[in-house]
Amino acid sequence: MNEFSILCRVIGSLFNRQPQDPLLVPLFTLLREGKLQSQWPLEQDELLTRLQQNSDPQALAADYNALFVGSDCNVPPYASQWPEGKTEPEVRAFLTSRGMPLSDAPADHFGVLMLAASWLEDQSAEDESAAQMALFEEYLLPWCGAFLGKVEAHATTAFYRTLAMLSREAIQAMYNELLDSSEETPDA
């Protein structure tokens, strides 16, 4: 798994799952023990330290639920609930056309889109970077800035405020990397 994939998988998992989800135990263990920093490809040590200091899953549950869960949540995590976002069927059709296996859960969730970026990176299709570019430009970037800004504004815990900042910086760095690689490899 490369650096791009690691970033997307960590960010996607933290947004897509409840903090007390058993599948996140290894990730929160890495965070609490300060071991994620050595594997993190970006210079974000200060933000990772802040995440580490505020990474008790049980203490984060109420904030996660208030932010992202239910029809009256503070920050809808679905692209379709933002004016600039695509509809769920549009997102699902794009991801399905790329061969990504999806569950019945909405495909336009911010966390799912980040996990999709990791999945696309891990695939070896010839048009992998074109698919990633389309994912970022059409399905993620138009609305994720507003989404992350609201997360920062509405989070009651330092963890989710910090995660929003870290995510914004990481998404920009990954997009810049995609732009650079697309300029290096002109269309055949």
Short mmCIF file of C-alpha atoms in Angstrom, two decimals, residues 68-137:
data_model
loop_
_atom_site.label_atom_id
_atom_site.label_comp_id
_atom_site.label_asym_id
_atom_site.label_seq_id
_atom_site.Cartn_x
_atom_site.Cartn_y
_atom_site.Cartn_z
CA PHE A 68 -22.66 13.02 11.26
CA VAL A 69 -25.52 10.74 12.32
CA GLY A 70 -29.21 11.17 11.65
CA SER A 71 -31.35 13.58 9.70
CA ASP A 72 -30.76 16.36 12.24
CA CYS A 73 -26.96 16.00 12.35
CA ASN A 74 -24.85 19.16 12.37
CA VAL A 75 -22.72 18.28 9.33
CA PRO A 76 -24.24 15.98 6.70
CA PRO A 77 -21.46 13.66 5.48
CA TYR A 78 -23.16 12.95 2.14
CA ALA A 79 -22.28 14.75 -1.10
CA SER A 80 -25.94 14.73 -2.12
CA GLN A 81 -26.78 16.96 0.86
CA TRP A 82 -24.46 19.74 -0.32
CA PRO A 83 -25.37 22.10 -3.18
CA GLU A 84 -22.08 21.40 -4.98
CA GLY A 85 -22.19 17.63 -4.42
CA LYS A 86 -23.31 14.89 -6.78
CA THR A 87 -26.31 12.69 -6.09
CA GLU A 88 -25.86 9.28 -4.50
CA PRO A 89 -26.84 7.44 -7.71
CA GLU A 90 -24.25 9.46 -9.68
CA VAL A 91 -21.51 8.61 -7.17
CA ARG A 92 -22.57 4.95 -7.04
CA ALA A 93 -22.59 4.72 -10.85
CA PHE A 94 -19.09 6.22 -11.07
CA LEU A 95 -17.62 3.90 -8.43
CA THR A 96 -19.40 0.85 -9.84
CA SER A 97 -18.13 1.67 -13.33
CA ARG A 98 -14.62 1.52 -11.86
CA GLY A 99 -15.31 -1.93 -10.43
CA MET A 100 -15.41 -0.88 -6.79
CA PRO A 101 -17.50 -3.25 -4.67
CA LEU A 102 -20.10 -1.28 -2.70
CA SER A 103 -22.46 -2.17 0.11
CA ASP A 104 -26.04 -0.94 0.39
CA ALA A 105 -24.80 2.02 2.45
CA PRO A 106 -24.87 5.39 0.65
CA ALA A 107 -21.88 5.70 -1.69
CA ASP A 108 -21.71 9.50 -1.45
CA HIS A 109 -20.50 9.57 2.19
CA PHE A 110 -17.27 11.55 2.61
CA GLY A 111 -15.59 8.59 4.30
CA VAL A 112 -16.64 6.23 1.49
CA LEU A 113 -15.25 8.65 -1.11
CA MET A 114 -11.91 8.75 0.71
CA LEU A 115 -11.89 4.96 0.92
CA ALA A 116 -12.75 4.88 -2.79
CA ALA A 117 -9.69 7.01 -3.51
CA SER A 118 -7.59 4.43 -1.65
CA TRP A 119 -9.26 1.59 -3.53
CA LEU A 120 -8.66 3.27 -6.90
CA GLU A 121 -5.02 3.85 -5.97
CA ASP A 122 -4.60 0.19 -5.07
CA GLN A 123 -6.02 -0.99 -8.42
CA SER A 124 -3.73 -1.48 -11.34
CA ALA A 125 -5.99 -0.23 -14.13
CA GLU A 126 -4.27 1.72 -16.88
CA ASP A 127 -6.53 4.73 -16.34
CA GLU A 128 -6.04 4.71 -12.57
CA SER A 129 -4.89 8.32 -12.34
CA ALA A 130 -7.72 9.47 -14.61
CA ALA A 131 -10.21 7.74 -12.32
CA GLN A 132 -8.60 9.30 -9.25
CA MET A 133 -8.60 12.72 -10.90
CA ALA A 134 -12.29 12.35 -11.76
CA LEU A 135 -13.07 11.23 -8.20
CA PHE A 136 -11.33 14.28 -6.74
CA GLU A 137 -12.50 16.88 -9.28
#
